[in-house]
mmCIF file of C-alpha atoms and ligand atoms in Angstrom:
data_model
loop_
_atom_site.group_PDB
_atom_site.id
_atom_site.type_symbol
_atom_site.label_atom_id
_atom_site.label_comp_id
_atom_site.label_asym_id
_atom_site.label_seq_id
_atom_site.Cartn_x
_atom_site.Cartn_y
_atom_site.Cartn_z
ATOM 1 C CA UNK C 1 128.816 109.303 83.051
ATOM 2 C CA UNK C 2 125.930 111.198 84.628
ATOM 3 C CA UNK C 3 124.285 111.773 81.290
ATOM 4 C CA UNK C 4 124.440 108.252 80.045
ATOM 5 C CA UNK C 5 121.056 107.031 81.322
ATOM 6 C CA UNK C 6 119.282 109.971 79.688
ATOM 7 C CA UNK C 7 120.911 109.155 76.354
ATOM 8 C CA UNK C 8 119.913 105.552 76.594
ATOM 9 C CA UNK C 9 116.366 106.609 77.348
ATOM 10 C CA UNK C 10 116.371 108.878 74.316
ATOM 11 C CA UNK C 11 117.653 106.075 72.166
ATOM 12 C CA UNK C 12 114.924 103.801 73.465
ATOM 13 C CA UNK C 13 112.279 106.314 72.448
ATOM 14 C CA UNK C 14 113.709 106.535 68.954
ATOM 15 C CA UNK C 15 113.912 102.786 68.642
ATOM 16 C CA UNK C 16 110.406 102.149 69.919
ATOM 17 C CA UNK C 17 109.122 104.825 67.568
ATOM 18 C CA UNK C 18 110.356 102.931 64.570
ATOM 19 C CA UNK C 19 110.218 99.360 65.694
ATOM 20 C CA UNK C 20 107.267 97.054 65.077
ATOM 21 C CA UNK C 21 107.316 96.076 68.746
ATOM 22 C CA UNK C 22 105.104 98.210 70.920
ATOM 23 C CA UNK C 23 106.801 97.435 74.221
ATOM 24 C CA UNK C 24 107.965 100.513 76.125
ATOM 25 C CA UNK C 25 110.086 101.060 79.173
ATOM 26 C CA UNK C 26 107.011 100.858 81.426
ATOM 27 C CA UNK C 27 106.521 97.171 80.670
ATOM 28 C CA UNK C 28 109.591 96.180 82.568
ATOM 29 C CA UNK C 29 109.327 98.867 85.197
ATOM 30 C CA UNK C 30 107.826 98.348 88.576
ATOM 31 C CA UNK C 31 105.448 100.968 89.872
ATOM 32 C CA UNK C 32 107.458 103.422 92.013
ATOM 33 C CA UNK C 33 104.355 105.073 93.507
ATOM 34 C CA UNK C 34 102.541 102.557 95.659
ATOM 35 C CA UNK C 35 102.185 104.165 99.089
ATOM 36 C CA UNK C 36 98.873 104.795 100.773
ATOM 37 C CA UNK C 37 99.116 108.449 99.809
ATOM 38 C CA UNK C 38 99.745 107.489 96.182
ATOM 39 C CA UNK C 39 96.642 105.339 96.329
ATOM 40 C CA UNK C 40 94.589 108.266 97.554
ATOM 41 C CA UNK C 41 96.040 110.614 94.953
ATOM 42 C CA UNK C 42 95.331 108.033 92.266
ATOM 43 C CA UNK C 43 91.751 107.722 93.387
ATOM 44 C CA UNK C 44 91.352 111.492 93.370
ATOM 45 C CA UNK C 45 92.673 111.824 89.814
ATOM 46 C CA UNK C 46 90.574 108.877 88.722
ATOM 47 C CA UNK C 47 87.420 110.390 90.162
ATOM 48 C CA UNK C 48 88.134 113.678 88.414
ATOM 49 C CA UNK C 49 89.121 112.320 85.002
ATOM 50 C CA UNK C 50 87.735 108.828 84.582
ATOM 51 C CA UNK C 51 84.594 108.553 86.705
ATOM 52 C CA UNK C 52 82.369 110.014 83.978
ATOM 53 C CA UNK C 53 82.813 106.762 82.049
ATOM 54 C CA UNK C 54 83.905 104.178 84.624
ATOM 55 C CA UNK C 55 81.836 105.310 87.607
ATOM 56 C CA UNK C 56 83.006 106.978 90.819
ATOM 57 C CA UNK C 57 84.338 103.714 92.218
ATOM 58 C CA UNK C 58 85.460 102.263 88.901
ATOM 59 C CA UNK C 59 82.695 99.685 88.925
ATOM 60 C CA UNK C 60 81.159 100.745 85.654
ATOM 61 C CA UNK C 61 77.366 100.453 85.885
ATOM 62 C CA UNK C 62 74.192 100.545 83.800
ATOM 63 C CA UNK C 63 74.588 104.042 82.490
ATOM 64 C CA UNK C 64 78.342 104.099 82.121
ATOM 65 C CA UNK C 65 80.278 103.839 78.907
ATOM 66 C CA UNK C 66 83.405 102.289 80.406
ATOM 67 C CA UNK C 67 83.737 98.759 81.785
ATOM 68 C CA UNK C 68 83.957 97.725 85.438
ATOM 69 C CA UNK C 69 87.642 97.944 86.406
ATOM 70 C CA UNK C 70 87.321 96.069 89.690
ATOM 71 C CA UNK C 71 86.865 92.512 88.451
ATOM 72 C CA UNK C 72 90.471 91.542 89.070
ATOM 73 C CA UNK C 73 91.241 91.042 85.380
ATOM 74 C CA UNK C 74 91.922 93.519 82.633
ATOM 75 C CA UNK C 75 91.276 92.637 78.996
ATOM 76 C CA UNK C 76 93.894 95.047 77.744
ATOM 77 C CA UNK C 77 96.632 94.737 80.315
ATOM 78 C CA UNK C 78 98.390 92.247 82.479
ATOM 79 C CA UNK C 79 101.471 93.916 83.938
ATOM 80 C CA UNK C 80 101.461 97.262 85.711
ATOM 81 C CA UNK C 81 103.400 98.663 82.766
ATOM 82 C CA UNK C 82 100.691 97.634 80.333
ATOM 83 C CA UNK C 83 98.040 99.132 82.551
ATOM 84 C CA UNK C 84 100.037 102.357 82.662
ATOM 85 C CA UNK C 85 100.111 102.411 78.882
ATOM 86 C CA UNK C 86 96.384 101.742 78.487
ATOM 87 C CA UNK C 87 95.650 104.653 80.810
ATOM 88 C CA UNK C 88 98.059 106.942 78.966
ATOM 89 C CA UNK C 89 97.435 105.891 75.367
ATOM 90 C CA UNK C 90 93.868 104.613 75.553
ATOM 91 C CA UNK C 91 92.421 101.805 73.450
ATOM 92 C CA UNK C 92 92.418 102.687 69.795
ATOM 93 C CA UNK C 93 89.047 102.882 68.113
ATOM 94 C CA UNK C 94 87.091 103.063 71.394
ATOM 95 C CA UNK C 95 85.857 105.787 73.722
ATOM 96 C CA UNK C 96 88.884 105.040 75.913
ATOM 97 C CA UNK C 97 91.084 107.887 74.735
ATOM 98 C CA UNK C 98 93.671 107.912 77.522
ATOM 99 C CA UNK C 99 95.278 110.869 79.239
ATOM 100 C CA UNK C 100 97.884 111.487 76.556
ATOM 101 C CA UNK C 101 101.597 111.774 77.075
ATOM 102 C CA UNK C 102 101.369 115.155 78.829
ATOM 103 C CA UNK C 103 100.025 113.513 81.970
ATOM 104 C CA UNK C 104 102.661 113.391 84.719
ATOM 105 C CA UNK C 105 104.219 109.964 85.082
ATOM 106 C CA UNK C 106 103.574 110.028 88.820
ATOM 107 C CA UNK C 107 99.853 110.582 88.309
ATOM 108 C CA UNK C 108 99.629 107.677 85.876
ATOM 109 C CA UNK C 109 101.372 105.315 88.278
ATOM 110 C CA UNK C 110 99.156 106.504 91.114
ATOM 111 C CA UNK C 111 96.109 105.550 89.056
ATOM 112 C CA UNK C 112 97.685 102.131 88.470
ATOM 113 C CA UNK C 113 98.091 101.819 92.257
ATOM 114 C CA UNK C 114 94.474 102.810 92.747
ATOM 115 C CA UNK C 115 93.162 100.350 90.164
ATOM 116 C CA UNK C 116 95.284 97.534 91.618
ATOM 117 C CA UNK C 117 93.933 98.275 95.084
ATOM 118 C CA UNK C 118 90.407 97.729 93.778
ATOM 119 C CA UNK C 119 91.152 94.242 92.634
ATOM 120 C CA UNK C 120 92.745 93.424 95.963
ATOM 121 C CA UNK C 121 89.337 94.175 97.414
ATOM 122 C CA UNK C 122 88.314 90.788 96.103
ATOM 123 C CA UNK C 123 90.400 89.256 98.905
ATOM 124 C CA UNK C 124 87.924 90.029 101.634
ATOM 125 C CA UNK C 125 89.324 89.482 105.120
ATOM 126 C CA UNK C 126 88.300 86.240 106.853
ATOM 127 C CA UNK C 127 86.045 87.500 109.673
ATOM 128 C CA UNK C 128 82.294 88.016 109.841
ATOM 129 C CA UNK C 129 81.344 91.630 109.358
ATOM 130 C CA UNK C 130 77.933 91.152 111.004
ATOM 131 C CA UNK C 131 79.553 89.852 114.199
ATOM 132 C CA UNK C 132 82.124 92.637 113.921
ATOM 133 C CA UNK C 133 79.369 95.221 113.791
ATOM 134 C CA UNK C 134 77.762 93.837 116.961
ATOM 135 C CA UNK C 135 81.088 93.993 118.726
ATOM 136 C CA UNK C 136 81.678 97.524 117.477
ATOM 137 C CA UNK C 137 78.443 98.955 118.827
ATOM 138 C CA UNK C 138 78.155 96.547 121.776
ATOM 139 C CA UNK C 139 80.721 95.101 124.135
ATOM 140 C CA UNK C 140 83.691 96.385 122.160
ATOM 141 C CA UNK C 141 82.604 99.959 122.988
ATOM 142 C CA UNK C 142 84.138 101.268 119.782
ATOM 143 C CA UNK C 143 81.057 103.398 119.108
ATOM 144 C CA UNK C 144 81.745 105.318 122.337
ATOM 145 C CA UNK C 145 84.475 107.090 120.401
ATOM 146 C CA UNK C 146 83.743 106.457 116.733
ATOM 147 C CA UNK C 147 80.909 107.637 114.551
ATOM 148 C CA UNK C 148 79.604 105.372 111.775
ATOM 149 C CA UNK C 149 76.935 106.852 109.521
ATOM 150 C CA UNK C 150 75.882 109.424 112.082
ATOM 151 C CA UNK C 151 75.815 107.195 115.197
ATOM 152 C CA UNK C 152 78.529 107.154 117.844
ATOM 153 C CA UNK C 153 81.021 109.365 119.653
ATOM 154 C CA UNK C 154 83.414 112.082 118.572
ATOM 155 C CA UNK C 155 86.548 111.161 120.459
ATOM 156 C CA UNK C 156 87.936 109.275 117.489
ATOM 157 C CA UNK C 157 87.737 109.634 113.709
ATOM 158 C CA UNK C 158 84.485 109.040 111.848
ATOM 159 C CA UNK C 159 84.811 105.566 110.335
ATOM 160 C CA UNK C 160 81.848 105.650 107.943
ATOM 161 C CA UNK C 161 84.073 105.206 104.856
ATOM 162 C CA UNK C 162 87.193 103.735 106.423
ATOM 163 C CA UNK C 163 87.148 100.729 104.046
ATOM 164 C CA UNK C 164 87.709 103.026 101.055
ATOM 165 C CA UNK C 165 91.367 103.640 101.674
ATOM 166 C CA UNK C 166 92.611 101.220 104.297
ATOM 167 C CA UNK C 167 93.665 97.660 103.638
ATOM 168 C CA UNK C 168 92.662 94.900 106.078
ATOM 169 C CA UNK C 169 96.269 94.940 107.317
ATOM 170 C CA UNK C 170 96.152 98.685 108.001
ATOM 171 C CA UNK C 171 92.945 98.211 109.930
ATOM 172 C CA UNK C 172 94.356 95.397 111.994
ATOM 173 C CA UNK C 173 97.375 97.550 112.881
ATOM 174 C CA UNK C 174 95.051 100.373 113.945
ATOM 175 C CA UNK C 175 93.498 97.979 116.457
ATOM 176 C CA UNK C 176 96.601 96.301 117.800
ATOM 177 C CA UNK C 177 99.024 99.228 117.643
ATOM 178 C CA UNK C 178 97.074 102.504 117.703
ATOM 179 C CA UNK C 179 100.224 104.535 118.380
ATOM 180 C CA UNK C 180 101.803 103.476 115.079
ATOM 181 C CA UNK C 181 100.537 106.489 113.155
ATOM 182 C CA UNK C 182 98.615 109.198 114.982
ATOM 183 C CA UNK C 183 97.459 112.232 113.061
ATOM 184 C CA UNK C 184 98.024 115.517 114.994
ATOM 185 C CA UNK C 185 94.257 115.929 115.031
ATOM 186 C CA UNK C 186 94.201 113.105 117.620
ATOM 187 C CA UNK C 187 97.045 114.191 119.880
ATOM 188 C CA UNK C 188 96.131 114.905 123.490
ATOM 189 C CA UNK C 189 96.938 117.579 126.045
ATOM 190 C CA UNK C 190 96.942 117.444 129.797
ATOM 191 C CA UNK C 191 96.574 120.545 131.935
ATOM 192 C CA UNK C 192 97.307 120.558 135.641
ATOM 193 C CA UNK C 193 97.294 123.190 138.407
ATOM 194 C CA UNK C 194 98.062 121.962 141.911
ATOM 195 C CA UNK C 195 94.641 120.558 142.671
ATOM 196 C CA UNK C 196 93.031 119.875 139.299
ATOM 197 C CA UNK C 197 93.873 118.028 136.109
ATOM 198 C CA UNK C 198 92.149 117.969 132.759
ATOM 199 C CA UNK C 199 93.046 115.779 129.871
ATOM 200 C CA UNK C 200 91.606 115.486 126.424
ATOM 201 C CA UNK C 201 91.979 115.630 122.679
ATOM 202 C CA UNK C 202 93.916 118.637 121.457
ATOM 203 C CA UNK C 203 91.309 120.649 119.566
ATOM 204 C CA UNK C 204 93.433 123.732 118.988
ATOM 205 C CA UNK C 205 96.759 125.104 120.115
ATOM 206 C CA UNK C 206 98.718 128.304 119.515
ATOM 207 C CA UNK C 207 101.510 130.137 121.379
ATOM 208 C CA UNK C 208 99.180 131.456 124.051
ATOM 209 C CA UNK C 209 96.410 128.978 124.607
ATOM 210 C CA UNK C 210 95.009 125.564 123.835
ATOM 211 C CA UNK C 211 91.646 123.843 123.793
ATOM 212 C CA UNK C 212 90.829 120.279 124.647
ATOM 213 C CA UNK C 213 87.791 118.020 124.430
ATOM 214 C CA UNK C 214 87.554 115.779 127.469
ATOM 215 C CA UNK C 215 86.101 112.280 127.705
ATOM 216 C CA UNK C 216 82.589 113.691 128.081
ATOM 217 C CA UNK C 217 83.029 115.572 124.797
ATOM 218 C CA UNK C 218 83.184 118.778 126.864
ATOM 219 C CA UNK C 219 85.344 121.593 125.408
ATOM 220 C CA UNK C 220 87.715 123.547 127.664
ATOM 221 C CA UNK C 221 90.158 126.378 126.928
ATOM 222 C CA UNK C 222 93.356 127.132 128.822
ATOM 223 C CA UNK C 223 95.867 129.935 128.736
ATOM 224 C CA UNK C 224 99.466 128.799 128.541
ATOM 225 C CA UNK C 225 100.472 131.655 130.842
ATOM 226 C CA UNK C 226 98.051 131.115 133.719
ATOM 227 C CA UNK C 227 98.356 128.779 136.662
ATOM 228 C CA UNK C 228 98.145 125.725 134.471
ATOM 229 C CA UNK C 229 101.075 123.632 133.437
ATOM 230 C CA UNK C 230 100.540 121.542 130.356
ATOM 231 C CA UNK C 231 101.891 118.583 128.475
ATOM 232 C CA UNK C 232 101.227 117.310 125.009
ATOM 233 C CA UNK C 233 101.150 113.659 124.015
ATOM 234 C CA UNK C 234 101.387 112.364 120.479
ATOM 235 C CA UNK C 235 100.123 108.946 121.447
ATOM 236 C CA UNK C 236 96.694 107.631 120.664
ATOM 237 C CA UNK C 237 93.904 107.691 123.218
ATOM 238 C CA UNK C 238 92.578 104.525 121.665
ATOM 239 C CA UNK C 239 93.302 101.393 123.730
ATOM 240 C CA UNK C 240 95.413 98.681 122.059
ATOM 241 C CA UNK C 241 93.165 95.677 121.523
ATOM 242 C CA UNK C 242 95.750 93.009 120.693
ATOM 243 C CA UNK C 243 95.455 91.424 124.154
ATOM 244 C CA UNK C 244 91.887 92.323 124.989
ATOM 245 C CA UNK C 245 90.270 90.709 121.971
ATOM 246 C CA UNK C 246 90.703 87.249 120.497
ATOM 247 C CA UNK C 247 92.093 86.728 116.989
ATOM 248 C CA UNK C 248 88.580 85.802 115.926
ATOM 249 C CA UNK C 249 87.125 89.022 117.313
ATOM 250 C CA UNK C 250 89.843 91.075 115.625
ATOM 251 C CA UNK C 251 89.074 89.322 112.322
ATOM 252 C CA UNK C 252 85.386 90.150 112.712
ATOM 253 C CA UNK C 253 86.092 93.799 113.468
ATOM 254 C CA UNK C 254 88.473 94.095 110.526
ATOM 255 C CA UNK C 255 85.840 92.525 108.240
ATOM 256 C CA UNK C 256 83.257 95.001 109.495
ATOM 257 C CA UNK C 257 85.542 98.034 109.156
ATOM 258 C CA UNK C 258 86.631 96.930 105.708
ATOM 259 C CA UNK C 259 82.983 96.742 104.623
ATOM 260 C CA UNK C 260 82.443 100.424 105.486
ATOM 261 C CA UNK C 261 82.607 102.163 102.138
ATOM 262 C CA UNK C 262 81.197 105.185 100.409
ATOM 263 C CA UNK C 263 79.699 102.850 97.783
ATOM 264 C CA UNK C 264 79.076 99.448 99.375
HETATM 265 C C1 HEC U 301 84.915 108.694 77.450
HETATM 266 C C2 HEC U 301 84.822 107.527 78.309
HETATM 267 C C3 HEC U 301 86.085 107.063 79.030
HETATM 268 C C4 HEC U 301 86.906 107.785 79.834
HETATM 269 C C5 HEC U 301 86.829 109.271 80.184
HETATM 270 C C6 HEC U 301 87.894 106.862 80.332
HETATM 271 N N1 HEC U 301 87.647 105.604 79.864
HETATM 272 FE FE1 HEC U 301 88.731 103.944 80.288
HETATM 273 N N2 HEC U 301 87.610 102.876 78.991
HETATM 274 C C7 HEC U 301 86.505 103.349 78.302
HETATM 275 C C8 HEC U 301 86.014 102.293 77.441
HETATM 276 C C9 HEC U 301 84.796 102.376 76.530
HETATM 277 C C10 HEC U 301 86.871 101.180 77.613
HETATM 278 C C11 HEC U 301 86.793 99.827 76.925
HETATM 279 C C12 HEC U 301 87.714 99.853 75.734
HETATM 280 C C13 HEC U 301 87.838 98.485 75.104
HETATM 281 O O1 HEC U 301 87.003 98.185 74.278
HETATM 282 O O2 HEC U 301 88.725 97.772 75.551
HETATM 283 C C14 HEC U 301 87.862 101.584 78.607
HETATM 284 C C15 HEC U 301 88.870 100.767 79.050
HETATM 285 C C16 HEC U 301 89.745 101.084 80.078
HETATM 286 C C17 HEC U 301 90.719 100.191 80.613
HETATM 287 C C18 HEC U 301 91.021 98.790 80.146
HETATM 288 C C19 HEC U 301 90.094 97.804 80.783
HETATM 289 C C20 HEC U 301 90.486 96.380 80.502
HETATM 290 O O3 HEC U 301 89.693 95.490 80.846
HETATM 291 O O4 HEC U 301 91.577 96.157 79.986
HETATM 292 C C21 HEC U 301 91.349 100.853 81.634
HETATM 293 C C22 HEC U 301 92.448 100.329 82.541
HETATM 294 C C23 HEC U 301 90.777 102.169 81.693
HETATM 295 N N3 HEC U 301 89.786 102.279 80.743
HETATM 296 C C24 HEC U 301 91.157 103.149 82.608
HETATM 297 C C25 HEC U 301 90.752 104.465 82.489
HETATM 298 C C26 HEC U 301 91.319 105.547 83.263
HETATM 299 C C27 HEC U 301 92.368 105.388 84.369
HETATM 300 C C28 HEC U 301 90.709 106.681 82.853
HETATM 301 C C29 HEC U 301 90.978 108.100 83.303
HETATM 302 C C30 HEC U 301 92.308 108.604 83.103
HETATM 303 C C31 HEC U 301 89.752 106.323 81.839
HETATM 304 N N4 HEC U 301 89.800 104.977 81.648
HETATM 305 C C32 HEC U 301 88.901 107.226 81.200
HETATM 306 C C33 HEC U 301 85.965 104.612 78.401
HETATM 307 C C34 HEC U 301 86.549 105.671 79.071
HETATM 308 C C1 HEC U 302 88.719 106.073 123.810
HETATM 309 C C2 HEC U 302 88.296 106.282 122.454
HETATM 310 C C3 HEC U 302 88.438 105.160 121.461
HETATM 311 C C4 HEC U 302 87.942 103.864 121.535
HETATM 312 C C5 HEC U 302 87.183 103.218 122.692
HETATM 313 C C6 HEC U 302 88.254 103.242 120.270
HETATM 314 N N1 HEC U 302 88.931 104.106 119.465
HETATM 315 FE FE1 HEC U 302 89.569 103.751 117.569
HETATM 316 N N2 HEC U 302 90.540 105.540 117.550
HETATM 317 C C7 HEC U 302 90.470 106.498 118.533
HETATM 318 C C8 HEC U 302 91.316 107.615 118.170
HETATM 319 C C9 HEC U 302 91.542 108.884 118.984
HETATM 320 C C10 HEC U 302 91.896 107.294 116.919
HETATM 321 C C11 HEC U 302 92.859 108.166 116.090
HETATM 322 C C12 HEC U 302 94.263 108.012 116.569
HETATM 323 C C13 HEC U 302 94.842 106.718 116.117
HETATM 324 O O1 HEC U 302 95.094 106.566 114.908
HETATM 325 O O2 HEC U 302 95.012 105.829 116.952
HETATM 326 C C14 HEC U 302 91.375 105.975 116.561
HETATM 327 C C15 HEC U 302 91.678 105.302 115.389
HETATM 328 C C16 HEC U 302 91.023 104.172 114.940
HETATM 329 C C17 HEC U 302 91.184 103.596 113.640
HETATM 330 C C18 HEC U 302 92.096 104.113 112.540
HETATM 331 C C19 HEC U 302 91.383 105.148 111.751
HETATM 332 C C20 HEC U 302 92.189 105.594 110.553
HETATM 333 O O3 HEC U 302 91.895 106.685 110.067
HETATM 334 O O4 HEC U 302 93.077 104.862 110.110
HETATM 335 C C21 HEC U 302 90.362 102.493 113.580
HETATM 336 C C22 HEC U 302 90.184 101.556 112.402
HETATM 337 C C23 HEC U 302 89.722 102.382 114.859
HETATM 338 N N3 HEC U 302 90.136 103.413 115.652
HETATM 339 C C24 HEC U 302 88.823 101.381 115.198
HETATM 340 C C25 HEC U 302 88.371 101.157 116.501
HETATM 341 C C26 HEC U 302 87.657 99.972 116.930
HETATM 342 C C27 HEC U 302 87.244 98.815 116.032
HETATM 343 C C28 HEC U 302 87.427 100.111 118.268
HETATM 344 C C29 HEC U 302 86.763 99.126 119.222
HETATM 345 C C30 HEC U 302 87.358 97.810 119.323
HETATM 346 C C31 HEC U 302 87.971 101.413 118.665
HETATM 347 N N4 HEC U 302 88.529 101.998 117.580
HETATM 348 C C32 HEC U 302 87.896 101.933 119.948
HETATM 349 C C33 HEC U 302 89.727 106.423 119.694
HETATM 350 C C34 HEC U 302 89.079 105.295 120.149
#
């Protein structure tokens, strides 16, 4: 019983090899690799293998041989399965040679995920990115912690290219629920000894000591075996803005963040 699916698959290969129909299993399959990480992997592979013809961000361009792949419509493919096959097998008689059948299935699907994400870009979020930018650097105080193109603070991640691999929904969640997904780089530590307390981003930690960066971007080191007691928190230091900002303001910020790209 266990071996049955493999036999059917083998049969399908034989049949498709001899049949006049070109449909393969991928046509009916749904893409199993669609997470955010898959998207990033797909982009990486694309930039390594496809950018020479389609441009670094798949937009084609004056000098490039390959067409813009971000228009939202493909000439040669409609379903994800067809797209998969174009990437693998190429387009006969053109410079689009394809990766060949040695390419790992996962990698091919990840490129499909990446290419699909580019067409979703067409659905720009509703807010005004200009108003969002004012809020970001002004009353919203986001720039106190975040750097954009060299300006701003260091207590949060640099957001210069955040629109490259976050969807508008991801960005909205970052603003309303910052604790949802906090990379260890942004965990905090708190050190106390009777009279004093220091708290800040966890810049380094081993069995004996740890370093923090406090709210003034000041670095401090502590021994774990001195007078200090310490605590680690895996929550975000970023305030949740769901209640502080109006829906309109959140829309504007999301539009601004989404516009921050390596190739605007
Ligand atoms: C040597 C240049 C070259 C390379 C490298 C290349 N392509 Fe292409 N690609 C082309 C050309 C030219 C076409 C247009 C073919 C045609 O006439 O439909 C094309 C077409 C496509 C299409 C179909 C577009 C449509 O509108 O249907 C997709 C999808 C695609 N390429 C993806 C990729 C991916 C993914 C890679 C990397 C694995 C890649 N290409 C590498 C030149 C290239
Ligand atoms: C007190 C410092 C601080 C302030 C103020 C702050 N942030 Fe953050 N922000 C952080 C930290 C730390 C993280 C990383 C941890 C996390 O994911 O929440 C973060 C994460 C983010 C992320 C997710 C980044 C990613 O890689 O997905 C976005 C987007 C963001 N902030 C936007 C904003 C905006 C917009 C504002 C202003 C309304 C703001 N931040 C205000 C500290 C701050």
